[in-house]
Amino acid sequence: MKKRTESIMGMAFFGPALVLLTIFLFLPMILTLIFSFTDFFALNPGLTHFVGLDNYIQIFKDDVFSQAFFNTVKFVIIIVPLQGIGALVMALLINKVTHCKKYFKVAFFVPVVMSLAVVSTLWIQIYSPEGIMNAILSFFGIDAQPFINSASQALPSIAIMSAWQGMGYQMIIFLGGIQAINPALYEAAEMDHATPWQKFKDITLPELKPLCVFVLITITIGAFRMLVQPMVMTGGGPSNSTYTVVYDIYETGTVNWEIGLASTMAIVFAFFVMILTVIQTIATRDKEDQNVNKKAKRNNWILTVVLLIVSLLFLFPVIWMLANSFKPDAAITADMNSMAAFIPPALNGNFFENYVSVLTNTGFVRYMCNTLFYAAILIVLGVIVNGLAGYALAKINFPFRERWLLIIMLLMIVPMETIITIHFLIIAKLGLLNTVLGYVLPMIVNPFNIFLFRQVFLGLPDDVYEAAQLDHCGPVKYFFTMVLPMSKSVVATVSVFTFLNVWNDYLWPSLVFTSSDLLTAQIGLNAITSNDNTTTGQTLAVITMVTIPVIIIYSLFSKQIVEGVISTGSKEG
């Protein structure tokens, strides 16, 4: 193919993604930087003035921002070791057992596919003064705890819940890494009579070091981005004890409309996260290339039984949710201090009363249908736009291809919460608030999906395209009729991730939609459960109905989801 023709084709394939990246990533990042030096007030933009570094000086003098920054760092310090070590231990134990391995993978991953809004709403019930957590503590003779109602306990309580929700993601990554270690290394260690600890210290840990770096960075970035949990559970309280930097950015930009100040916070936050990411990468870089081991199998029935018990304890919030979603509030309260709290009631005429009430008396069915419709649109557009861009980066030699690839990889670590206010302003300026198009447009292009497509397309044989050219098959036709069919696995993976992202998204639809006719399942969930007339049983029924679709999707496409999760921790670039 002539160089000029190939350049044109490459830009044609990469172009749609580039346009969307420019509008919804590059432009917002530039505007955020510009606005940070102004007093831009969204409700009166005509009075905007250049203020230099005044905003930066102001936020560092602001007690609320300082408190939010301290809370965020405290949350990171709690959750990073808790979630990281917990995920590694789970992966090591699951890898060791020979029985029920698939069950354990599913059991520990289930909370991951539940949205933060759903998990937060569920744990409000668990942490309530009369909730199941205090009932369990009472059983062991421990006084009832205030949990999220206490300034000293609220943040650690949210951290524990967040670690529970996210741990399975890192567990799958670690498990994939452990299973990829050369068995010969452990066999050599066995011959040297190495102890289990020596094998772990000298073989497993060094081999997992690149994954440990990735897991450490992803947990840290995710922790710094905490917003939904305190927004749903505590509103940032009590006494601002759970008010975080991202929450402050969100409130300042979309509630107070002080875009200049919010942009300053976003710049400081993004800069801090990126610097911390670089420091973590350097501090945990491989110093040497170590090789050694494989472990001998033992009778692990005991370990299997232990893991079964641990998995049930791990899933107790989900089990409690399901069992009590079929009960009236009086029965939930009566059963709270016994094992009956985890057992559904006998099947009778009122068994599905909570579900029937929610489905008939609220707009929940409409919210579910809306979300499925948005997901379908984004799956189709996302596969096309991100797939074309990924193919261009993998197979077409167009100008600045390597630089664009580097930019895509860097965009994967940019906290999207830092530019969501600018997204809102762009959509408002285009007159697209409260429209499907306004919701969909910023979500079509996804740097991670582009990168995922590119990694898979790299493995496609070039001779297939050459043969297609001989049959007068053009590049566009070749992409849709041959490339995508040959890459069904990555198409399925991207489609599943897109569905889960749309289904679990809370922040963006809460900004772009105000009409009840357009609300998504997550926003509808919050609207229903925050109604004073909604009972505890109905709340649990709503949470269950929001959770069931993602669990079904996970059950059907667990292989693609796991492959996608493992690929995010791949050592290859």
Coordinates of C-alpha atoms in Angstrom, one line a residue:
M1 CA 0.0 0.0 0.0
K2 CA 1.4 3.4 -0.9
K3 CA 2.5 5.5 2.0
R4 CA 0.2 8.4 1.3
T5 CA -2.8 6.1 0.9
E6 CA -1.9 4.3 4.1
S7 CA -1.6 7.6 6.0
I8 CA -5.1 8.7 4.8
M9 CA -6.6 5.4 5.7
G10 CA -5.0 5.5 9.1
M11 CA -6.3 8.9 9.9
A12 CA -9.7 7.9 8.5
F13 CA -9.8 5.0 10.9
F14 CA -8.4 6.9 13.9
G15 CA -10.3 10.1 13.0
P16 CA -13.7 9.5 14.7
A17 CA -12.0 8.6 18.0
L18 CA -9.6 11.6 17.6
V19 CA -12.6 14.0 17.2
L20 CA -14.3 12.7 20.3
L21 CA -11.0 12.6 22.2
T22 CA -10.4 16.2 21.3
I23 CA -13.9 17.4 22.3
F24 CA -14.3 15.4 25.5
L25 CA -10.7 14.9 26.7
F26 CA -8.1 17.2 25.2
L27 CA -10.4 20.3 25.2
P28 CA -11.7 19.7 28.7
M29 CA -8.2 19.3 30.0
I30 CA -7.0 22.5 28.3
L31 CA -10.1 24.4 29.5
T32 CA -9.6 23.1 33.0
L33 CA -6.1 24.5 33.1
I34 CA -7.2 27.8 31.6
F35 CA -10.2 28.2 34.0
S36 CA -7.9 27.5 37.0
F37 CA -6.4 30.9 36.5
T38 CA -9.7 32.7 36.4
D39 CA -12.7 33.4 38.6
F40 CA -15.1 31.8 36.0
F41 CA -18.6 31.5 37.5
A42 CA -20.9 29.4 35.3
L43 CA -24.0 31.3 36.1
N44 CA -22.4 34.6 35.1
P45 CA -19.6 33.9 32.7
G46 CA -19.5 37.5 31.4
L47 CA -17.8 38.7 34.6
T48 CA -14.9 36.3 34.3
H49 CA -11.5 37.8 35.2
F50 CA -7.9 36.5 35.1
V51 CA -6.8 36.0 38.7
G52 CA -3.4 34.3 38.2
L53 CA -2.5 32.1 41.1
D54 CA -5.1 33.4 43.5
N55 CA -7.2 30.2 43.2
Y56 CA -4.2 28.0 44.0
I57 CA -3.4 30.1 47.0
Q58 CA -7.0 30.1 48.1
I59 CA -7.5 26.3 48.0
F60 CA -4.4 25.7 50.1
K61 CA -5.7 28.2 52.7
D62 CA -9.2 26.7 52.6
D63 CA -9.9 24.5 55.6
V64 CA -12.6 22.5 53.8
F65 CA -10.2 21.6 50.9
S66 CA -7.5 20.7 53.5
Q67 CA -9.9 18.5 55.3
A68 CA -11.0 16.9 52.0
F69 CA -7.4 16.3 51.1
F70 CA -6.6 14.8 54.5
N71 CA -9.7 12.5 54.3
T72 CA -8.7 11.3 50.8
V73 CA -5.1 10.5 51.9
K74 CA -6.4 8.8 55.0
F75 CA -8.8 6.7 52.9
V76 CA -5.9 5.7 50.5
I77 CA -3.7 4.7 53.4
I78 CA -6.4 2.4 54.8
I79 CA -7.6 0.8 51.6
V80 CA -4.4 0.3 49.6
P81 CA -2.8 -2.3 52.0
L82 CA -6.2 -3.7 52.9
Q83 CA -7.4 -4.3 49.4
G84 CA -4.0 -5.2 47.9
I85 CA -2.9 -7.7 50.5
G86 CA -6.4 -9.2 50.8
A87 CA -6.5 -9.7 47.0
L88 CA -3.1 -11.3 46.9
V89 CA -3.9 -13.7 49.8
M90 CA -7.2 -14.7 48.2
A91 CA -5.4 -15.3 44.9
L92 CA -2.8 -17.5 46.6
L93 CA -5.4 -19.5 48.4
I94 CA -7.6 -20.0 45.4
N95 CA -4.6 -21.1 43.3
K96 CA -3.7 -23.6 45.9
V97 CA -7.1 -25.4 46.0
T98 CA -8.1 -28.1 43.5
H99 CA -11.8 -28.2 44.3
C100 CA -14.5 -25.5 43.7
K101 CA -11.9 -23.2 42.1
K102 CA -14.5 -21.8 39.6
Y103 CA -17.0 -21.1 42.4
F104 CA -14.4 -19.2 44.4
K105 CA -13.5 -17.0 41.4
V106 CA -17.2 -16.2 41.0
A107 CA -17.9 -15.7 44.7
F108 CA -15.1 -13.3 45.3
F109 CA -15.7 -11.4 42.1
V110 CA -19.5 -10.8 42.5
P111 CA -19.1 -7.6 44.5
V112 CA -17.0 -6.1 41.7
V113 CA -19.8 -6.2 39.2
M114 CA -22.1 -4.5 41.6
S115 CA -22.1 -0.7 41.2
L116 CA -20.8 1.5 44.0
A117 CA -24.2 3.1 44.2
V118 CA -25.8 -0.3 44.8
V119 CA -23.1 -1.4 47.2
S120 CA -23.3 1.9 49.1
T121 CA -27.1 1.7 49.4
L122 CA -26.8 -2.0 50.6
W123 CA -24.2 -1.1 53.2
I124 CA -26.3 1.8 54.6
Q125 CA -28.7 -0.9 55.7
I126 CA -25.9 -3.2 57.0
Y127 CA -24.3 -0.3 59.0
S128 CA -27.6 1.1 60.3
P129 CA -28.0 1.1 64.2
E130 CA -30.5 -1.8 64.0
G131 CA -28.7 -3.4 61.1
I132 CA -27.2 -6.8 60.6
M133 CA -23.6 -5.7 61.4
N134 CA -24.6 -4.5 64.9
A135 CA -26.7 -7.7 65.3
I136 CA -23.5 -9.7 64.7
L137 CA -21.5 -7.6 67.1
S138 CA -24.2 -8.0 69.7
F139 CA -24.0 -11.8 69.3
F140 CA -20.3 -11.6 70.3
G141 CA -21.1 -9.3 73.2
I142 CA -19.8 -6.2 71.6
D143 CA -21.7 -2.9 72.0
A144 CA -23.5 -1.4 69.0
Q145 CA -21.3 0.8 66.9
P146 CA -22.4 4.0 65.0
F147 CA -20.3 3.2 61.9
I148 CA -21.1 5.8 59.2
N149 CA -23.0 8.0 61.8
S150 CA -19.7 8.7 63.6
A151 CA -17.1 11.2 62.5
S152 CA -14.3 8.8 63.7
Q153 CA -15.7 5.6 62.2
A154 CA -17.4 6.8 59.0
L155 CA -14.3 6.9 56.8
P156 CA -12.8 3.5 58.0
S157 CA -16.3 2.0 57.6
I158 CA -16.5 3.2 54.0
A159 CA -13.0 2.0 53.4
I160 CA -13.9 -1.5 54.5
M161 CA -16.9 -1.6 52.3
S162 CA -14.9 -0.3 49.3
A163 CA -12.2 -2.9 49.8
W164 CA -14.9 -5.6 50.0
Q165 CA -16.4 -4.3 46.7
G166 CA -13.1 -4.0 44.8
M167 CA -10.9 -6.8 46.1
G168 CA -12.1 -9.4 43.6
Y169 CA -10.8 -7.3 40.7
Q170 CA -7.2 -7.4 41.9
M171 CA -7.6 -11.0 43.0
I172 CA -8.3 -12.0 39.4
I173 CA -5.3 -10.1 38.2
F174 CA -3.0 -11.7 40.8
L175 CA -4.5 -15.2 40.0
G176 CA -3.8 -14.8 36.3
G177 CA -0.2 -13.8 37.2
I178 CA 0.3 -16.7 39.6
Q179 CA -0.9 -19.2 37.1
A180 CA 1.4 -17.8 34.4
I181 CA 4.5 -18.4 36.6
N182 CA 6.8 -21.2 35.1
P183 CA 6.2 -24.4 37.1
A184 CA 9.8 -25.3 36.7
L185 CA 10.8 -22.5 39.1
Y186 CA 8.9 -24.2 41.9
E187 CA 10.1 -27.6 41.0
A188 CA 13.7 -26.4 41.3
A189 CA 12.9 -24.8 44.7
E190 CA 11.4 -28.1 45.8
M191 CA 14.7 -29.9 45.0
D192 CA 16.5 -27.3 47.2
H193 CA 14.0 -28.1 50.0
A194 CA 12.7 -24.5 50.0
T195 CA 10.0 -23.8 52.6
P196 CA 6.6 -22.3 51.4
W197 CA 7.6 -18.9 52.7
Q198 CA 11.0 -19.1 50.8
K199 CA 9.1 -20.0 47.6
F200 CA 6.7 -17.2 48.1
K201 CA 9.5 -14.7 48.9
D202 CA 12.0 -15.7 46.3
I203 CA 9.8 -16.8 43.4
T204 CA 6.1 -15.8 43.6
L205 CA 6.6 -12.3 44.8
P206 CA 9.4 -11.4 42.4
E207 CA 7.5 -12.9 39.5
L208 CA 4.4 -10.9 40.4
K209 CA 6.3 -7.6 40.9
P210 CA 5.0 -6.0 37.7
L211 CA 1.5 -6.9 38.6
C212 CA 2.0 -5.7 42.2
V213 CA 3.0 -2.3 40.7
F214 CA -0.1 -2.2 38.5
V215 CA -2.4 -3.3 41.4
L216 CA -0.9 -0.7 43.7
I217 CA -1.3 2.1 41.2
T218 CA -4.9 1.1 40.3
I219 CA -6.0 0.8 43.9
T220 CA -4.4 4.2 44.7
I221 CA -5.9 6.0 41.8
G222 CA -9.3 4.4 42.5
A223 CA -9.1 5.5 46.1
F224 CA -8.2 9.0 45.3
R225 CA -11.2 9.2 43.0
M226 CA -13.7 8.2 45.8
L227 CA -16.9 10.1 45.4
V228 CA -20.0 7.9 45.0
Q229 CA -19.6 6.2 48.4
P230 CA -19.7 9.3 50.6
M231 CA -22.2 11.0 48.3
V232 CA -24.7 8.1 48.7
M233 CA -23.9 7.1 52.3
T234 CA -23.0 10.2 54.3
G235 CA -23.2 13.3 52.1
G236 CA -19.6 14.0 53.1
G237 CA -20.4 13.9 56.8
P238 CA -20.5 13.6 59.7
S239 CA -18.7 16.9 60.2
N240 CA -17.0 16.6 56.8
S241 CA -15.2 13.4 57.9
T242 CA -15.9 11.7 54.6
Y243 CA -15.7 14.8 52.4
T244 CA -13.1 14.0 49.7
V245 CA -11.2 16.0 47.1
V246 CA -13.2 14.7 44.2
Y247 CA -16.4 15.4 46.2
D248 CA -15.2 19.0 46.8
I249 CA -14.5 19.4 43.0
Y250 CA -17.9 18.0 42.2
E251 CA -19.7 20.3 44.7
T252 CA -17.7 23.4 43.8
G253 CA -18.2 22.9 40.1
T254 CA -21.7 21.5 39.7
V255 CA -23.5 22.8 42.8
N256 CA -21.8 26.2 43.5
W257 CA -20.9 26.7 39.8
E258 CA -17.5 28.1 40.8
I259 CA -15.8 26.6 37.7
G260 CA -12.5 28.5 38.2
L261 CA -12.0 27.2 41.7
A262 CA -13.2 23.7 40.8
S263 CA -10.7 23.6 37.9
T264 CA -7.9 24.6 40.2
M265 CA -8.8 21.8 42.6
A266 CA -8.9 19.4 39.6
I267 CA -5.5 20.5 38.3
V268 CA -3.9 20.1 41.8
F269 CA -5.6 16.7 42.2
A270 CA -4.6 15.3 38.8
F271 CA -1.1 16.5 39.2
F272 CA -0.8 14.9 42.6
V273 CA -2.2 11.6 41.4
M274 CA 0.1 11.5 38.4
I275 CA 3.2 12.3 40.5
L276 CA 2.2 9.7 43.0
T277 CA 1.8 7.2 40.2
V278 CA 5.3 7.9 38.8
I279 CA 6.8 7.7 42.3
Q280 CA 5.1 4.3 42.9
T281 CA 6.3 3.0 39.6
I282 CA 9.9 4.1 40.3
A283 CA 9.8 2.8 43.9
T284 CA 8.5 -0.6 42.9
R285 CA 10.6 -1.1 39.7
D286 CA 12.3 -4.4 39.2
K287 CA 15.8 -4.3 40.5
E288 CA 16.8 -7.7 39.2
D289 CA 15.4 -10.6 37.2
Q290 CA 14.9 -13.5 39.6
N291 CA 14.0 -17.0 38.6
V292 CA 13.3 -20.0 40.8
N293 CA 10.2 -22.5 41.5
K294 CA 6.8 -24.5 41.6
K295 CA 4.9 -25.9 44.5
A296 CA 4.0 -29.4 45.4
K297 CA 0.3 -30.3 45.8
R298 CA -1.0 -31.4 49.1
N299 CA -4.3 -32.6 50.3
N300 CA -6.2 -29.3 50.3
W301 CA -9.6 -30.4 51.3
I302 CA -9.1 -28.5 54.6
L303 CA -8.1 -25.4 52.6
T304 CA -11.2 -25.8 50.4
V305 CA -13.5 -26.0 53.4
V306 CA -11.8 -22.9 54.9
L307 CA -12.2 -21.0 51.6
L308 CA -15.9 -22.1 51.4
I309 CA -16.5 -20.6 54.9
V310 CA -14.5 -17.5 54.0
S311 CA -16.5 -17.1 50.7
L312 CA -19.8 -17.3 52.6
L313 CA -18.6 -14.7 55.1
F314 CA -17.4 -12.6 52.2
L315 CA -20.8 -12.8 50.5
F316 CA -22.8 -12.3 53.6
P317 CA -24.0 -8.8 52.5
V318 CA -25.3 -10.3 49.3
I319 CA -26.9 -13.3 51.0
W320 CA -28.5 -11.0 53.6
M321 CA -29.8 -8.7 50.8
L322 CA -31.4 -11.5 48.9
A323 CA -33.0 -13.2 51.9
N324 CA -34.5 -10.0 53.3
S325 CA -35.7 -8.6 50.0
F326 CA -38.7 -11.0 50.3
K327 CA -39.6 -10.0 53.8
P328 CA -41.8 -7.3 55.3
D329 CA -40.0 -4.8 57.6
A330 CA -41.4 -6.4 60.7
A331 CA -39.9 -9.8 59.8
I332 CA -36.6 -8.2 58.9
T333 CA -36.4 -6.6 62.4
A334 CA -37.6 -9.8 64.2
D335 CA -35.0 -12.0 62.4
M336 CA -32.1 -9.6 62.8
N337 CA -30.5 -11.3 65.8
S338 CA -30.6 -14.9 64.5
M339 CA -29.6 -17.0 61.6
A340 CA -33.1 -16.4 60.2
A341 CA -31.7 -13.1 59.0
F342 CA -29.9 -15.0 56.2
I343 CA -32.8 -17.3 55.3
P344 CA -35.7 -16.2 53.0
P345 CA -39.3 -16.6 54.3
A346 CA -41.5 -19.5 53.4
L347 CA -43.0 -19.3 49.9
N348 CA -46.5 -17.8 50.2
G349 CA -48.8 -15.3 48.5
N350 CA -46.9 -12.3 49.8
F351 CA -43.4 -13.7 48.9
F352 CA -42.8 -11.2 46.0
E353 CA -44.8 -8.3 47.6
N354 CA -41.7 -6.0 47.8
Y355 CA -40.8 -6.6 44.2
V356 CA -44.4 -6.2 43.0
S357 CA -44.7 -3.0 44.9
V358 CA -41.5 -1.5 43.4
L359 CA -42.4 -2.6 39.9
T360 CA -45.9 -1.2 40.0
N361 CA -45.6 1.9 42.2
T362 CA -42.3 3.4 40.9
G363 CA -40.7 4.1 37.6
F364 CA -38.1 1.4 38.1
V365 CA -39.1 -0.6 34.9
R366 CA -38.6 2.6 32.9
Y367 CA -35.2 3.3 34.5
M368 CA -34.1 -0.3 33.6
C369 CA -35.3 0.0 30.0
N370 CA -33.6 3.4 29.6
T371 CA -30.3 1.9 30.8
L372 CA -30.5 -1.1 28.5
F373 CA -31.2 1.3 25.6
Y374 CA -28.2 3.6 26.4
A375 CA -26.0 0.5 26.8
A376 CA -27.1 -0.9 23.4
I377 CA -26.2 2.4 21.7
L378 CA -22.9 2.7 23.4
I379 CA -21.9 -0.9 22.7
V380 CA -22.5 -0.5 19.0
L381 CA -20.9 2.9 18.7
G382 CA -18.1 2.0 21.1
V383 CA -17.1 -1.2 19.2
I384 CA -17.0 0.7 15.9
V385 CA -15.2 3.9 17.0
N386 CA -12.7 2.3 19.5
G387 CA -12.3 -0.7 17.2
L388 CA -11.4 1.4 14.2
A389 CA -8.9 3.4 16.3
G390 CA -7.4 0.3 17.8
Y391 CA -6.9 -1.2 14.3
A392 CA -5.3 1.9 13.1
L393 CA -2.8 1.9 16.0
A394 CA -2.1 -1.8 15.5
K395 CA -1.9 -2.3 11.7
I396 CA -1.8 1.0 9.8
N397 CA 1.4 3.1 9.5
F398 CA 0.0 6.7 9.7
P399 CA 1.7 9.9 10.9
F400 CA 2.5 10.1 14.7
R401 CA 1.0 6.6 15.3
E402 CA 3.4 5.8 18.2
R403 CA 2.9 9.2 19.8
W404 CA -0.9 8.7 19.6
L405 CA -0.5 5.3 21.2
L406 CA 1.5 6.9 24.1
I407 CA -1.2 9.6 24.5
I408 CA -3.9 6.9 24.7
M409 CA -1.9 5.0 27.3
L410 CA -1.4 8.2 29.4
L411 CA -5.1 9.1 29.1
M412 CA -5.9 5.7 30.8
I413 CA -4.6 7.1 34.1
V414 CA -6.3 10.5 33.9
P415 CA -9.0 10.8 36.6
M416 CA -12.2 11.5 34.5
E417 CA -13.8 13.1 37.6
T418 CA -11.4 16.1 37.2
I419 CA -13.0 17.1 33.8
I420 CA -16.6 16.0 34.3
T421 CA -17.6 19.5 35.1
I422 CA -16.2 20.7 31.8
H423 CA -18.1 17.8 30.1
F424 CA -21.3 19.2 31.6
L425 CA -20.5 22.7 30.4
I426 CA -19.8 21.5 26.8
I427 CA -23.1 19.4 26.7
A428 CA -25.0 22.4 28.2
K429 CA -23.5 24.7 25.6
L430 CA -24.5 22.3 22.8
G431 CA -28.1 22.3 24.2
L432 CA -27.9 18.6 24.8
L433 CA -28.8 18.4 28.5
N434 CA -31.7 16.0 29.2
T435 CA -31.1 14.2 25.9
V436 CA -29.9 10.8 25.0
L437 CA -27.3 12.2 22.7
G438 CA -25.9 14.4 25.5
Y439 CA -25.5 11.4 27.7
V440 CA -24.0 9.2 25.1
L441 CA -21.5 11.5 23.3
P442 CA -18.8 11.8 26.0
M443 CA -18.9 8.0 26.7
I444 CA -18.3 6.6 23.2
V445 CA -14.6 6.9 23.1
N446 CA -12.7 5.0 25.8
P447 CA -8.8 4.9 25.9
F448 CA -8.8 1.6 27.6
N449 CA -11.0 0.0 25.0
I450 CA -8.9 1.4 22.2
F451 CA -5.8 0.0 23.8
L452 CA -7.5 -3.4 24.3
F453 CA -8.6 -3.6 20.7
R454 CA -5.1 -2.6 19.6
Q455 CA -3.4 -5.3 21.7
V456 CA -5.7 -8.0 20.1
F457 CA -5.4 -6.7 16.6
L458 CA -1.6 -6.8 16.8
G459 CA -1.9 -10.6 16.7
L460 CA -3.9 -10.7 13.4
P461 CA -2.0 -12.1 10.5
D462 CA -1.1 -9.6 7.8
D463 CA -1.5 -12.1 4.9
V464 CA -5.2 -12.2 5.5
Y465 CA -5.5 -8.6 4.5
E466 CA -3.3 -9.1 1.6
A467 CA -5.5 -11.9 0.4
A468 CA -8.6 -9.7 0.9
Q469 CA -7.0 -7.0 -1.2
L470 CA -6.6 -9.5 -4.1
D471 CA -10.4 -10.1 -3.9
H472 CA -10.9 -6.3 -4.1
C473 CA -12.0 -6.0 -0.5
G474 CA -11.6 -2.4 0.7
P475 CA -10.2 -1.6 4.2
V476 CA -13.6 -0.6 5.7
K477 CA -15.3 -3.8 4.4
Y478 CA -12.3 -5.9 5.5
F479 CA -12.6 -4.4 9.0
F480 CA -16.3 -5.1 9.4
T481 CA -16.5 -8.4 7.6
M482 CA -13.2 -10.0 8.7
V483 CA -11.3 -8.2 11.5
L484 CA -14.3 -8.0 13.9
P485 CA -15.5 -11.6 13.2
M486 CA -11.9 -12.8 13.8
S487 CA -11.8 -10.9 17.1
K488 CA -15.0 -12.0 18.7
S489 CA -13.4 -12.4 22.1
V490 CA -12.3 -8.7 22.4
V491 CA -15.6 -7.5 20.9
A492 CA -17.4 -9.5 23.6
T493 CA -15.0 -8.2 26.3
V494 CA -15.5 -4.5 25.2
S495 CA -19.3 -5.0 24.9
V496 CA -19.5 -6.5 28.4
F497 CA -17.3 -3.8 30.0
T498 CA -19.4 -1.1 28.2
F499 CA -22.6 -2.6 29.5
L500 CA -21.3 -2.8 33.0
N501 CA -20.0 0.8 32.8
V502 CA -23.3 2.1 31.6
W503 CA -25.3 0.0 34.1
N504 CA -23.2 1.0 37.0
D505 CA -22.6 4.6 36.1
Y506 CA -23.9 7.1 38.7
L507 CA -22.0 10.4 38.4
W508 CA -22.5 11.4 34.7
P509 CA -26.2 10.5 34.4
S510 CA -26.8 12.4 37.7
L511 CA -25.5 15.5 36.0
V512 CA -26.9 15.3 32.5
F513 CA -30.4 14.0 33.3
T514 CA -33.0 15.8 35.4
S515 CA -36.1 14.4 33.7
S516 CA -37.5 11.3 35.4
D517 CA -38.3 9.9 32.0
L518 CA -34.6 9.6 31.1
L519 CA -33.1 8.4 34.4
T520 CA -30.9 5.3 34.5
A521 CA -31.2 2.4 36.9
Q522 CA -28.6 3.8 39.3
I523 CA -30.2 7.2 39.6
G524 CA -33.6 5.6 39.8
L525 CA -32.3 3.4 42.6
N526 CA -31.3 6.5 44.6
A527 CA -34.5 8.3 43.9
I528 CA -36.6 5.3 45.1
T529 CA -34.5 4.4 48.1
S530 CA -34.3 8.0 49.3
N531 CA -38.1 8.2 49.4
D532 CA -39.3 8.2 53.0
N533 CA -42.2 5.9 52.0
T534 CA -39.9 3.1 50.7
T535 CA -39.5 0.3 53.2
T536 CA -36.3 -1.6 54.0
G537 CA -37.7 -4.7 52.2
Q538 CA -38.5 -2.6 49.1
T539 CA -35.0 -1.0 49.3
L540 CA -33.4 -4.4 49.3
A541 CA -35.7 -5.6 46.5
V542 CA -34.6 -2.6 44.3
I543 CA -31.0 -3.3 45.1
T544 CA -31.4 -6.9 44.1
M545 CA -33.1 -6.1 40.8
V546 CA -30.3 -3.7 39.9
T547 CA -27.7 -6.3 40.8
I548 CA -29.3 -9.3 39.1
P549 CA -28.6 -8.2 35.5
V550 CA -24.9 -7.6 36.1
I551 CA -24.6 -11.0 37.9
I552 CA -26.3 -12.7 34.9
I553 CA -23.9 -10.9 32.5
Y554 CA -21.0 -11.9 34.6
S555 CA -22.2 -15.6 34.7
L556 CA -22.6 -15.6 30.9
F557 CA -19.4 -13.8 30.0
S558 CA -17.2 -14.5 33.0
K559 CA -14.4 -15.7 30.7
Q560 CA -14.3 -12.5 28.6
I561 CA -14.5 -10.3 31.8
V562 CA -11.7 -12.2 33.4
E563 CA -9.6 -12.0 30.3
G564 CA -10.2 -8.3 30.1
V565 CA -9.3 -7.8 33.7
I566 CA -6.1 -9.8 33.4
S567 CA -5.2 -7.9 30.3
T568 CA -5.3 -4.6 32.2
G569 CA -2.4 -6.0 34.3
S570 CA -0.5 -7.4 31.4
K571 CA 3.2 -6.9 31.4
E572 CA 3.2 -6.1 27.7
G573 CA 2.6 -2.6 26.3

